[in-house]
Coordinates of C-alpha atoms and ligand atoms in Angstrom, one line a residue:
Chain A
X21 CA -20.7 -11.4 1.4
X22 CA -17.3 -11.4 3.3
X23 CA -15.6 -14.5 3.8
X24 CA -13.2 -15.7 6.8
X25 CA -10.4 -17.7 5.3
X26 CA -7.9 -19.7 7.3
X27 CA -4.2 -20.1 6.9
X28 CA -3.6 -23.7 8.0
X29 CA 0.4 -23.7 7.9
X30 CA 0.0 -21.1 9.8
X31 CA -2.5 -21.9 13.0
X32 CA -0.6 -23.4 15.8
X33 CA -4.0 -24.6 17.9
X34 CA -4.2 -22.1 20.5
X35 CA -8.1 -21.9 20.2
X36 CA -8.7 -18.5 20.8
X37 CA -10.7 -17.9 17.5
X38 CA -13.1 -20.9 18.6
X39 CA -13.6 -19.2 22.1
X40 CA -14.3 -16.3 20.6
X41 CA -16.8 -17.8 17.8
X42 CA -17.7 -21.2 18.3
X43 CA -20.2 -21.6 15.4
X44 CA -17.2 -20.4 12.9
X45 CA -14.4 -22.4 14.3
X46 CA -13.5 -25.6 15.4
X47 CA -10.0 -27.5 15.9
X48 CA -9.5 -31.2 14.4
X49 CA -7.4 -33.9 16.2
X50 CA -4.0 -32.1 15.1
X51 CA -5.3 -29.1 16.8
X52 CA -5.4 -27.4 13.4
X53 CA -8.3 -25.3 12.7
X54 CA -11.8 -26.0 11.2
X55 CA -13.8 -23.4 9.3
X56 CA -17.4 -24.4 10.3
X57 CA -18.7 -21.8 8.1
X58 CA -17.0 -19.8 5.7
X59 CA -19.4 -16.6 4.9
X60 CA -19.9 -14.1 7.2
X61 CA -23.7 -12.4 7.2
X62 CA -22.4 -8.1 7.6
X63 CA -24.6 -8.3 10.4
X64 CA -21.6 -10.6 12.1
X65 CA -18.9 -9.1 10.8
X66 CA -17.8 -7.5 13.8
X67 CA -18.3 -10.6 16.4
X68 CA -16.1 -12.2 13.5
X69 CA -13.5 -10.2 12.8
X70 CA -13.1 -9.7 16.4
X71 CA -12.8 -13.4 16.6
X72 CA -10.2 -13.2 13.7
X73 CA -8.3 -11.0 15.4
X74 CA -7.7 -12.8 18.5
X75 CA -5.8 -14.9 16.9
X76 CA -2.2 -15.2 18.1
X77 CA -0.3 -16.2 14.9
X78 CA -2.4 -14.0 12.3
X79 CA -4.1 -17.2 10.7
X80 CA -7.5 -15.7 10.4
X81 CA -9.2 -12.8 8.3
X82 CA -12.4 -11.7 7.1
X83 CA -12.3 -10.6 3.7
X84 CA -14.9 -8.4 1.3
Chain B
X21 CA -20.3 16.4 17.5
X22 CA -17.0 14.8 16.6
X23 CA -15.0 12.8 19.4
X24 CA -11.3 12.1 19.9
X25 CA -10.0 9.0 21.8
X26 CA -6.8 8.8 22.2
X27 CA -4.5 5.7 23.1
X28 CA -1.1 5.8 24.8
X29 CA 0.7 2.9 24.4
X30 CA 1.3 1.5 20.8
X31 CA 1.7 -2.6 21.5
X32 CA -1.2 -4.9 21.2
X33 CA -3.1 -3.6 23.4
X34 CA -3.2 -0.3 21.9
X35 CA -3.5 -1.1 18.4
X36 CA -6.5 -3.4 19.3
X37 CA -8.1 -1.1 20.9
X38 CA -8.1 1.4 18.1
X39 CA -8.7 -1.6 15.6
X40 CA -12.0 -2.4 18.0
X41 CA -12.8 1.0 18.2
X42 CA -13.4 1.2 14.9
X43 CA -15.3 -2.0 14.4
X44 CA -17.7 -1.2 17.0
X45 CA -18.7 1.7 14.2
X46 CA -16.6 4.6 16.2
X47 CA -16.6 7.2 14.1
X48 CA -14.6 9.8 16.0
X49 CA -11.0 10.4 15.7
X50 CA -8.7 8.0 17.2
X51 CA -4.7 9.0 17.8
X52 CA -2.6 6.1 19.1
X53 CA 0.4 7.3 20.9
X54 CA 3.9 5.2 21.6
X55 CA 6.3 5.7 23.1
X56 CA 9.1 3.7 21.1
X57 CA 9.4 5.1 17.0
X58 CA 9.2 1.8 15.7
X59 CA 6.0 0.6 14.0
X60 CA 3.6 -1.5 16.2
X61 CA 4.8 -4.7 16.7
X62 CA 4.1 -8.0 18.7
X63 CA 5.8 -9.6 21.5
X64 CA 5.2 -13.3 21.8
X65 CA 7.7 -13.7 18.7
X66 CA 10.6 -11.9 20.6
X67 CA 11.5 -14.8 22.6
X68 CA 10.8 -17.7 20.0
X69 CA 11.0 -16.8 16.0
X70 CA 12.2 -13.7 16.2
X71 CA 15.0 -14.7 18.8
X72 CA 15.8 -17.8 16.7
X73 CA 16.0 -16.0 13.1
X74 CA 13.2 -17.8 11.9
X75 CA 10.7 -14.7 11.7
X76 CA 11.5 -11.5 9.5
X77 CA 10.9 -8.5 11.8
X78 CA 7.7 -7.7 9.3
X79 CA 6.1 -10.7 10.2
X80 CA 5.7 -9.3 13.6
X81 CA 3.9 -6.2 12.8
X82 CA 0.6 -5.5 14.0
X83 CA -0.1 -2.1 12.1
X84 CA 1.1 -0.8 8.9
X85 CA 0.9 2.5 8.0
X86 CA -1.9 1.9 5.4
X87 CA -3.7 -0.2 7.4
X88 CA -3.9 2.8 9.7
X89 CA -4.6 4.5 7.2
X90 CA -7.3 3.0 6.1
X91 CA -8.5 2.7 9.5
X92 CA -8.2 5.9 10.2
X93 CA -5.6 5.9 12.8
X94 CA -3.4 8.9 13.6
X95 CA -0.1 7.7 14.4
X96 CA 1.9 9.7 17.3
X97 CA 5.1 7.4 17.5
X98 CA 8.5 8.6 19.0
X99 CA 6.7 10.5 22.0
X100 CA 6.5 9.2 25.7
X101 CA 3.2 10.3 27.5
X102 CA 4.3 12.4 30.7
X103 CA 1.0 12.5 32.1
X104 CA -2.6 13.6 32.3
X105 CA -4.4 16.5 33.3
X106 CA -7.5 14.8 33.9
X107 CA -9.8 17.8 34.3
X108 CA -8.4 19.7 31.1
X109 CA -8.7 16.0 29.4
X110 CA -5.0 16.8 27.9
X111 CA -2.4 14.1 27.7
X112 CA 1.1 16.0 27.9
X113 CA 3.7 14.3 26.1
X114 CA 7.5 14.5 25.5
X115 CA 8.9 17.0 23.1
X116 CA 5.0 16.9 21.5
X117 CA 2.0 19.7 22.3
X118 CA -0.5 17.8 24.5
X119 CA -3.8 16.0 22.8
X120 CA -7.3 16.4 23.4
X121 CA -8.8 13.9 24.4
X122 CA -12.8 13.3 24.9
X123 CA -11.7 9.4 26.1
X124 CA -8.2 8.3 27.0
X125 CA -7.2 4.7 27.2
X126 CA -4.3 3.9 28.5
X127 CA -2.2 0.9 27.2
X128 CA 1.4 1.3 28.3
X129 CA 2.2 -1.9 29.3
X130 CA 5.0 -3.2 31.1
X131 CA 9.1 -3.6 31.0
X132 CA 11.6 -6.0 31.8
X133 CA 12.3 -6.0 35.6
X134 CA 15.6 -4.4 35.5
X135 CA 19.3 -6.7 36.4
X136 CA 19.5 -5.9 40.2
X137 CA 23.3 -7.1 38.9
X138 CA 24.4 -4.0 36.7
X139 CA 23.5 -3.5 33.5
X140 CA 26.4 -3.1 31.0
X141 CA 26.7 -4.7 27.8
X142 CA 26.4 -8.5 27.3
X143 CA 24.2 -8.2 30.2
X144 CA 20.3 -8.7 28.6
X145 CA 16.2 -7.8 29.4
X146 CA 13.7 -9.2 27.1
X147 CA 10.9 -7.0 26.3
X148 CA 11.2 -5.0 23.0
X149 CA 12.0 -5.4 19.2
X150 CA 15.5 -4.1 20.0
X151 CA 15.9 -6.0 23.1
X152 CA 15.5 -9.5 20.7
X153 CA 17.9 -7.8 18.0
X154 CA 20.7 -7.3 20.8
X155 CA 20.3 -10.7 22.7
X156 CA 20.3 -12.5 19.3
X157 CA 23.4 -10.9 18.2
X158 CA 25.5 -11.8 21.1
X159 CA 23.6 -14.9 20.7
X160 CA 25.4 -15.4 17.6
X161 CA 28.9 -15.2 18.9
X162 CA 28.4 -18.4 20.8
X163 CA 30.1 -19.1 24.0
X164 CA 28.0 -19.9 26.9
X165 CA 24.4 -18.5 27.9
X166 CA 23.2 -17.7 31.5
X167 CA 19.6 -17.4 32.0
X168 CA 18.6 -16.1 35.3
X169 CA 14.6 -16.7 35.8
X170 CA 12.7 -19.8 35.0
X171 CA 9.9 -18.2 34.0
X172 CA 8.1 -18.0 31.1
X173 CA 10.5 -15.9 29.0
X174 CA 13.6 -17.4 30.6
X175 CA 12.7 -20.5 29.8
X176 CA 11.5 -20.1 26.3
X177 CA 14.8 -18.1 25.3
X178 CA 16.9 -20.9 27.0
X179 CA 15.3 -23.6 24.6
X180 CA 15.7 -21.0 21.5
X181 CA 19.3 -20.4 22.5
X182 CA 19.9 -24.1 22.8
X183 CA 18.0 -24.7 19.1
X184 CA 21.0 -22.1 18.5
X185 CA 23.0 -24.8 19.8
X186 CA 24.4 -22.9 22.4
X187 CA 25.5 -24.3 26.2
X188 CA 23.0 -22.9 28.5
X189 CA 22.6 -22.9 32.2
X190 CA 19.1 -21.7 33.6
X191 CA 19.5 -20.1 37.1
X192 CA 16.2 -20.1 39.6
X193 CA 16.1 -19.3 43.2
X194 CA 12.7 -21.2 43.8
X195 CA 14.0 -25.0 44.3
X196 CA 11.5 -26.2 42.1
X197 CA 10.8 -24.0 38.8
X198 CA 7.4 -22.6 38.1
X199 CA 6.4 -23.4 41.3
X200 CA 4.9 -19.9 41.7
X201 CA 2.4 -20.8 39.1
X202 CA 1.8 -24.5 39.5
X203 CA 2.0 -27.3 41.9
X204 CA 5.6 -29.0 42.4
X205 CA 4.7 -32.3 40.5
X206 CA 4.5 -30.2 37.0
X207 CA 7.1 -27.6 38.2
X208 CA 9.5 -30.6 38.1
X209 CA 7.9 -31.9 35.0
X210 CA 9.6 -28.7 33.7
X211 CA 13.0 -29.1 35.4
X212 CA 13.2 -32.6 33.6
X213 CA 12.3 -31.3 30.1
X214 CA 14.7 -28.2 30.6
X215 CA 17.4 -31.1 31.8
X216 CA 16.4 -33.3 28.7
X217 CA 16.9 -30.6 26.2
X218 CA 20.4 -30.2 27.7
X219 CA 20.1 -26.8 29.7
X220 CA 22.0 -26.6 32.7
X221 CA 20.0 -26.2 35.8
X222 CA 20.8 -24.7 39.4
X223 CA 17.4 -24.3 41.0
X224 CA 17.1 -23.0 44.6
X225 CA 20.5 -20.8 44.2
X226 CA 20.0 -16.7 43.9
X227 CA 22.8 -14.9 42.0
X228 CA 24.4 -12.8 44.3
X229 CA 26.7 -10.7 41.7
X230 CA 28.1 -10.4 38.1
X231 CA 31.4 -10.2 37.5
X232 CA 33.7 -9.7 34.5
X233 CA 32.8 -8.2 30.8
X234 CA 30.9 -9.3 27.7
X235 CA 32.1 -12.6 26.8
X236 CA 33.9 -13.6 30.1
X237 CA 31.4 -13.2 33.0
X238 CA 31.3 -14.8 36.3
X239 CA 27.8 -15.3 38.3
X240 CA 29.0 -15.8 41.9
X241 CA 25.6 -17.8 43.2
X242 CA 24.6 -17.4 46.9
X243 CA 25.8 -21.6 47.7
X244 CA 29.1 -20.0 46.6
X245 CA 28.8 -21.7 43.1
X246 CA 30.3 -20.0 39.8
X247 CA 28.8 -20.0 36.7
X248 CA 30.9 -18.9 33.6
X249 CA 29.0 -17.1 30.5
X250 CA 29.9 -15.0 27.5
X251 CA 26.0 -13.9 27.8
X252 CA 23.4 -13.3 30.3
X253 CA 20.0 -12.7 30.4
X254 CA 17.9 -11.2 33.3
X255 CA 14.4 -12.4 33.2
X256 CA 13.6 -11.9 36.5
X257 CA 9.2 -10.4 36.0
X258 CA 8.3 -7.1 34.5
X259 CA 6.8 -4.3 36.1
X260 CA 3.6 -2.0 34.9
X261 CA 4.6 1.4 33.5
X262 CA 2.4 3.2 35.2
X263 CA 5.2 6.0 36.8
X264 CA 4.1 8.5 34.3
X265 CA 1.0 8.9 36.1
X266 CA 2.3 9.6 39.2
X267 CA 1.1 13.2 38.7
X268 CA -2.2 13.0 37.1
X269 CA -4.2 12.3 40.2
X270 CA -5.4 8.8 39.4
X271 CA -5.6 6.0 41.8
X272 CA -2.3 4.2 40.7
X273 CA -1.0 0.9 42.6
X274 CA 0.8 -1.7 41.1
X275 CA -0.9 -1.1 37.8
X276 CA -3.5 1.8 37.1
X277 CA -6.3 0.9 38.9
X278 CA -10.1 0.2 37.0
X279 CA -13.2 -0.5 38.3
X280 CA -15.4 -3.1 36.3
X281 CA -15.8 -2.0 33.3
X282 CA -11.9 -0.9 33.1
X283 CA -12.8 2.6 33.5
X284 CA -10.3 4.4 36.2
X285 CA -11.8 4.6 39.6
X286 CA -11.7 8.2 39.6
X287 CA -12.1 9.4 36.2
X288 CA -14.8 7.6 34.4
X289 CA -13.4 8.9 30.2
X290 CA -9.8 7.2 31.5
X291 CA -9.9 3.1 30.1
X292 CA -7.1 1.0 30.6
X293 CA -5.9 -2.1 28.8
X294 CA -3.2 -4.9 29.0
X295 CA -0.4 -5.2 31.3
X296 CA -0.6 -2.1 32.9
X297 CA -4.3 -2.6 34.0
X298 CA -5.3 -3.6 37.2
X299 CA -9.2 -4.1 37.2
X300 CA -12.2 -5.4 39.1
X301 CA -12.6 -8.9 37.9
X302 CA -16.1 -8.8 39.6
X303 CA -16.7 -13.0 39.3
X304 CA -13.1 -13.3 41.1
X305 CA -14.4 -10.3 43.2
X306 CA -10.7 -9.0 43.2
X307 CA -8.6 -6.3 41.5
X308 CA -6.2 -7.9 39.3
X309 CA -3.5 -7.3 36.8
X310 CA -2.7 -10.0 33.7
X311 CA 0.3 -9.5 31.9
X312 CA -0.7 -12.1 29.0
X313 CA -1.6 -11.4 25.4
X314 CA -5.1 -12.8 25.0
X315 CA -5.8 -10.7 28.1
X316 CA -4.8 -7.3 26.2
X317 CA -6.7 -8.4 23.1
X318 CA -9.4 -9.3 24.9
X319 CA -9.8 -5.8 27.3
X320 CA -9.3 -4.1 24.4
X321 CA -12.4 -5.3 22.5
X322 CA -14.1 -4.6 26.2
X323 CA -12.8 -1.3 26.6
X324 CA -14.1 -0.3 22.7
X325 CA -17.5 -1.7 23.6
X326 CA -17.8 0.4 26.4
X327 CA -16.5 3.4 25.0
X328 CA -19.2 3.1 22.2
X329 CA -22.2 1.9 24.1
X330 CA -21.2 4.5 27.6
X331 CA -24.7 3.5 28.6
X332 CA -24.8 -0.3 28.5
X333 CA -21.2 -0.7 29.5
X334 CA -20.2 -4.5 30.1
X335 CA -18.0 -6.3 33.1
X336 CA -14.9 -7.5 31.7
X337 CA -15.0 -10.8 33.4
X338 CA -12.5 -12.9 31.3
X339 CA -11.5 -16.9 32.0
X340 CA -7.6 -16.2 32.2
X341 CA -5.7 -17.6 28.9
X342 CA -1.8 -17.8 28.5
X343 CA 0.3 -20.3 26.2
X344 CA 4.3 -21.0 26.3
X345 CA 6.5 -23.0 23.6
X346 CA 9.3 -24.0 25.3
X347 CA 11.6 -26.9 23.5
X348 CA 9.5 -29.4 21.7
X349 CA 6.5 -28.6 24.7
X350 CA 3.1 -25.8 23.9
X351 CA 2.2 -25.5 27.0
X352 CA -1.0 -23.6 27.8
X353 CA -2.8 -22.2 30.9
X354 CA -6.9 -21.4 31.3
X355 CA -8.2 -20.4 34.4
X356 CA -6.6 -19.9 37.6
X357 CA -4.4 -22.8 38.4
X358 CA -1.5 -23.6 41.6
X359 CA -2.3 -21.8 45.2
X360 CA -3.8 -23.8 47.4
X361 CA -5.8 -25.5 44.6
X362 CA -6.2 -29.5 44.2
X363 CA -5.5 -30.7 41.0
X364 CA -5.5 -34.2 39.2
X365 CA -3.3 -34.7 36.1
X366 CA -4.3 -36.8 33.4
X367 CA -1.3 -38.6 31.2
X368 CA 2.2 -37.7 31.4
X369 CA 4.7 -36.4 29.4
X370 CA 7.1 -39.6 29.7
X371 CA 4.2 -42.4 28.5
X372 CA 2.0 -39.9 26.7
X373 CA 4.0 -36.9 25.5
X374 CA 0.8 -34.9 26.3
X375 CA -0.8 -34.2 29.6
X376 CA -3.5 -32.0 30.9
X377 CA -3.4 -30.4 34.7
X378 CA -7.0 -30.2 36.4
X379 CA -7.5 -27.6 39.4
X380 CA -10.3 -27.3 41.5
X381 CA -10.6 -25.0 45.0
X382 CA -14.1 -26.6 46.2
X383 CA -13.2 -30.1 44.9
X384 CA -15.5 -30.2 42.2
X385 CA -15.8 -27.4 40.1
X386 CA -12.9 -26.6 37.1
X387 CA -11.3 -23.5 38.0
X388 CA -8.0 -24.0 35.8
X389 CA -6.0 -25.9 33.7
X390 CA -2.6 -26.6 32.8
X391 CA -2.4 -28.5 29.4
X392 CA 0.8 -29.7 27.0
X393 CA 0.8 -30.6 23.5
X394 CA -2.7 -31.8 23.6
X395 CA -5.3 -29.4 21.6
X396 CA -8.8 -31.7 22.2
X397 CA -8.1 -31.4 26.1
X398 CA -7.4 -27.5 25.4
X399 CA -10.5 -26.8 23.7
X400 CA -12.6 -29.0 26.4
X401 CA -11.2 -27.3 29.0
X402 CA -11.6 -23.7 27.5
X403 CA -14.8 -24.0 26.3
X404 CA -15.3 -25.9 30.5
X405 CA -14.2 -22.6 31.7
X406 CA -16.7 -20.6 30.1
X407 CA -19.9 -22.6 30.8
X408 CA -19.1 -24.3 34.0
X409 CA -17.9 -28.2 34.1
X410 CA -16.7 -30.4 36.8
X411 CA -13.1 -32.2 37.0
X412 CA -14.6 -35.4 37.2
X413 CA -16.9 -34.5 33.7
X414 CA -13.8 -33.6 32.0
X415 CA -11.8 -36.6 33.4
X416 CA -14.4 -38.6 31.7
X417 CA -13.9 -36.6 28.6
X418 CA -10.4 -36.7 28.2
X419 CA -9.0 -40.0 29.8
X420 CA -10.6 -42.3 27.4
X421 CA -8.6 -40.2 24.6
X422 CA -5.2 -40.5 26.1
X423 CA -3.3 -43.4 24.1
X424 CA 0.2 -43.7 24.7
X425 CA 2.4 -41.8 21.9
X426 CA 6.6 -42.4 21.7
X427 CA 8.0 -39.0 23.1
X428 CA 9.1 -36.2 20.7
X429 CA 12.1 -35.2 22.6
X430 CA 15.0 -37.2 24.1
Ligands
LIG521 C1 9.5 -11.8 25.0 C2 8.1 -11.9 25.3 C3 7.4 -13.1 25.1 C4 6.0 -13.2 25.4 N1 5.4 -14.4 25.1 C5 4.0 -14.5 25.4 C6 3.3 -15.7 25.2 O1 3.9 -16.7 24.6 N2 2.0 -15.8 25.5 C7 1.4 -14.7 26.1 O2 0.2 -14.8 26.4 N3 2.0 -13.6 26.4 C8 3.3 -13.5 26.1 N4 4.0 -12.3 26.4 C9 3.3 -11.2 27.0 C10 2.5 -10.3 26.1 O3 3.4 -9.9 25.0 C11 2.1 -9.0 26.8 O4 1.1 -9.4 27.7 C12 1.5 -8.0 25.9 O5 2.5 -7.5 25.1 C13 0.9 -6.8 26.6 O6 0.5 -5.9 25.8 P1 0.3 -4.4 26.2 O7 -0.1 -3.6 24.9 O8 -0.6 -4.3 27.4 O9 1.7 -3.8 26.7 P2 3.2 -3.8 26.0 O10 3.3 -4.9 25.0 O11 4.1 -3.8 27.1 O12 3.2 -2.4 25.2 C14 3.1 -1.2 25.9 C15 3.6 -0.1 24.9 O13 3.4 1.2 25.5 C16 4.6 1.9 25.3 N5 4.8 2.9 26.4 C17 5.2 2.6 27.6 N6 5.2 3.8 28.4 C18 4.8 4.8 27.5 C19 4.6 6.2 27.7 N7 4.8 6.8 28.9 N8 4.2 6.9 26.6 C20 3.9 6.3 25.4 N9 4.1 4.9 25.2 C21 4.5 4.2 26.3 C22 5.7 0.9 25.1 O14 6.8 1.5 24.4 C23 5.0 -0.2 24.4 O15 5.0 -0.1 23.0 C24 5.3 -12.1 26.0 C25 6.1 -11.0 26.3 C26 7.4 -10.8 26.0 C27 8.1 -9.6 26.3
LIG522 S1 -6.7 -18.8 17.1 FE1 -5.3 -19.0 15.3 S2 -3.8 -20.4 16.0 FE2 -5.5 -20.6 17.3 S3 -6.7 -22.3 16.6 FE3 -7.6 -20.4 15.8 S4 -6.5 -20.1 13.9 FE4 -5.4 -21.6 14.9

């Protein structure tokens, strides 16, 4: 199953992934990202990736 | 039968459209056109990383040629489109024959505002790759920086040429900066952390010319003030590029215009994205134009959904979304915020180091916010926007989390 993986050095807290999928992501205190869920169903992979991808700083993918 | 949609304009909003495309399960061809020959890269770096050396220029990519590869993305870079013939559904192009096209989409964005002061060299716009390469290598000579423009990119290269340690003087005919977008009270909050940073102000003074070469300028101000600088940089707006149209029959004005579903008024295969899109935001009920990047990745995905589902096409009714790093301050903006709009602020940057800007237009309901350094307050009020929340349900919210914090900067 495809998996979304954070890179947390990278995320600078501008909460577009968790406006775009709200039951994925999640930001902590520190406005640093959470990964609600790491394993993305193929039947989501587009509402996720899409998600991913609206990320400003690149911190997000979905991967095979 | 096989389709071709092709994109002109090869920024984000372009390359996310194609990306979208794809991901929606398009299986037609797709040929994303640009203007400049560089590989597709991103903006927001320009003025911040980029500017202060601390991003390589591949960071900043948003398309490599395997990735469109793999994605199946024909690359056209090195051509400007010249126009459309709508009922032939050809785009011409510069030195290039014209493309087919089934659906078009149009993502050309917008450029620097030109210096109504000359342009010659040392004199700077801040838009492209090459724009950042330029300013940061005068940068790197030292000597003195003028910035004229408090806006967003004015403001954010002033506090990356001062991390440069350069002397810098920010120019702004509006007496109180911002103050276009937000109500005085935070417009000064950004005067004082501009000041506090050490940046020069002189706000309510146009420039009324540049004299003098690269290196030894004079701005002659209109209250008769001169400002020396080895540097300056004009960031006075940008404007849509949408003059190529001119002849291709489309309802142009001040960005090309789109109804709901940002199809062109007129010719329903025509989409447009990003800056140069100037839609029918049909909860607002008015045509507008966003020249923020959230905006263009978030049309894009729009615009792909409709081109794949032409019968169940959906409103592109986004909550407005912009952030700004200037000097130790992320500053972010949701909604629609300033006009004639009421606000209530909760902590402030001298106790708290964090505050958040509430604006309402009936006095109840959230219709924007202005936040700083403070991602809970962020996420409340983004996630506010979208479902509906009242000021005084947030204040609730957030007050109780506001505990004084020593300030970063000073
Ligand atoms: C320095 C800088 C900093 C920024 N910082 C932020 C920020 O912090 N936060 C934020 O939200 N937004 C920021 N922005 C704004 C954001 O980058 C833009 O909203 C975004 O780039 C718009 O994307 P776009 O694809 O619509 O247009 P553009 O990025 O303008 O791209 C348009 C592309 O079309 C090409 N083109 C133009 N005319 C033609 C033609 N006739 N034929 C072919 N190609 C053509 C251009 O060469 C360009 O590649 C910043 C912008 C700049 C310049
Ligand atoms: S969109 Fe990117 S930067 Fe923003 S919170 Fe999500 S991962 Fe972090």
């Amino acid at each position: 199953m495809p998996v979304v993986k954070a890179d947390l050095q990278a995320c600078q807290g501008y909460a577009n992934c968790v406006v775009g999928a709200t039951d994925y992501f999640d930001l902590d205190d520190d406005g640093i990202v959470i990964l609600l869920r790491t394993e993305v169903p193929e039947s989501e992979r587009a509402r996720v990736t899409e998600a991913a991808r609206s990320c400003p700083v690149s911190a997000l993918v979905v991967e095979d | 039968m096989n389709t071709t949609t092709v994109i002109v304009g090869s920024s984000i909003g372009g390359v996310r459209a194609a990306q979208s495309l794809r991901l929606e399960g398009y299986e037609g061809e797709i040929i994303l056109v640009g203007e400049d020959a560089e590989l597709p890269y991103d903006k927001p770096p320009l003025s911040k990383a980029v500017l202060a050396g601390k991003a390589e220029e591949s960071s900043i990519r948003l398309l490599t040629r395997e990735q469109a590869e793999d994605a199946r993305i024909q690359l056209v870079l090195g051509h400007a489109a010249t126009g459309i013939d709508v009922a032939g559904k050809l785009l011409l192009l510069e030195d290039h024959e014209p493309l087919r096209f089934d659906n078009l989409v149009i993502a050309t964005g917008a450029s620097a505002r030109p210096s109504p002061w000359g342009q010659r060299p040392g004199i700077h716009v801040l838009r492209s790759l090459d724009d950042a390469r330029k300013l940061r290598a005068d940068l790197l000579k030292g000597g003195q920086l003028a910035v004229i423009g408090a806006g967003f990119i004015g403001a954010e290269a002033a506090a990356t040429a001062r991390s440069l340690g350069l002397e810098v003087t920010v120019i702004d005919p509006l007496p109180i900066p911002m103050s276009r977008i937000f109500n005085p009270e935070i417009g000064h909050w950004f005067g004082d952390l501009h000041r506090n940073n050490g940046v020069t102000t002189i706000f309510g003074t146009g420039v009324e010319a540049i004299e003098g070469e690269q290196g030894s300028f004079t701005l002659r101000l209109t209250n008769g003030q001169k400002v020396e600088a080895a540097t300056v940089l004009v960031g006075i707006g940008a404007v849509p590029n949408d003059a190529w149209l001119g002849s291709s029959g489309l309802l142009v004005d001040n960005g090309v215009v789109l109804d709901e579903y940002c199809r062109a008024v007129d010719a329903p295969q025509v989409y447009g994205v990003g800056d140069v899109a100037r839609w029918r935001h049909s909860k607002h009920g008015e045509d507008i134009r966003i020249e923020h990047w959230t905006n263009a990745v978030e049309q894009a995905a729009c615009v792909a959904y409709n081109i794949t589902h032409p019968d169940s096409p959906r409103a592109y009714t986004p909550v407005e979304y912009v952030w700004s790093d200037q000097h130790d301050w992320k500053i972010q903006v949701v909604g629609r915020v300033g006009g004639n709009a009421e606000h209530i602020t909760i902590g402030d940057p001298e106790t708290h180091g964090r505050f958040a800007a509430l604006y309402t237009s009936d006095g109840v309901n959230l219709r924007g916010a202005a936040i700083v350094n403070w991602p809970k307050a962020l996420l409340a009020c983004r996630r506010g926007m979208a479902t509906g929340i009242t000021v005084e349900e947030l204040r609730e919210t957030l007050q109780p989390l506001l505990e004084p914090r020593p300030k970063v900067a000073l």
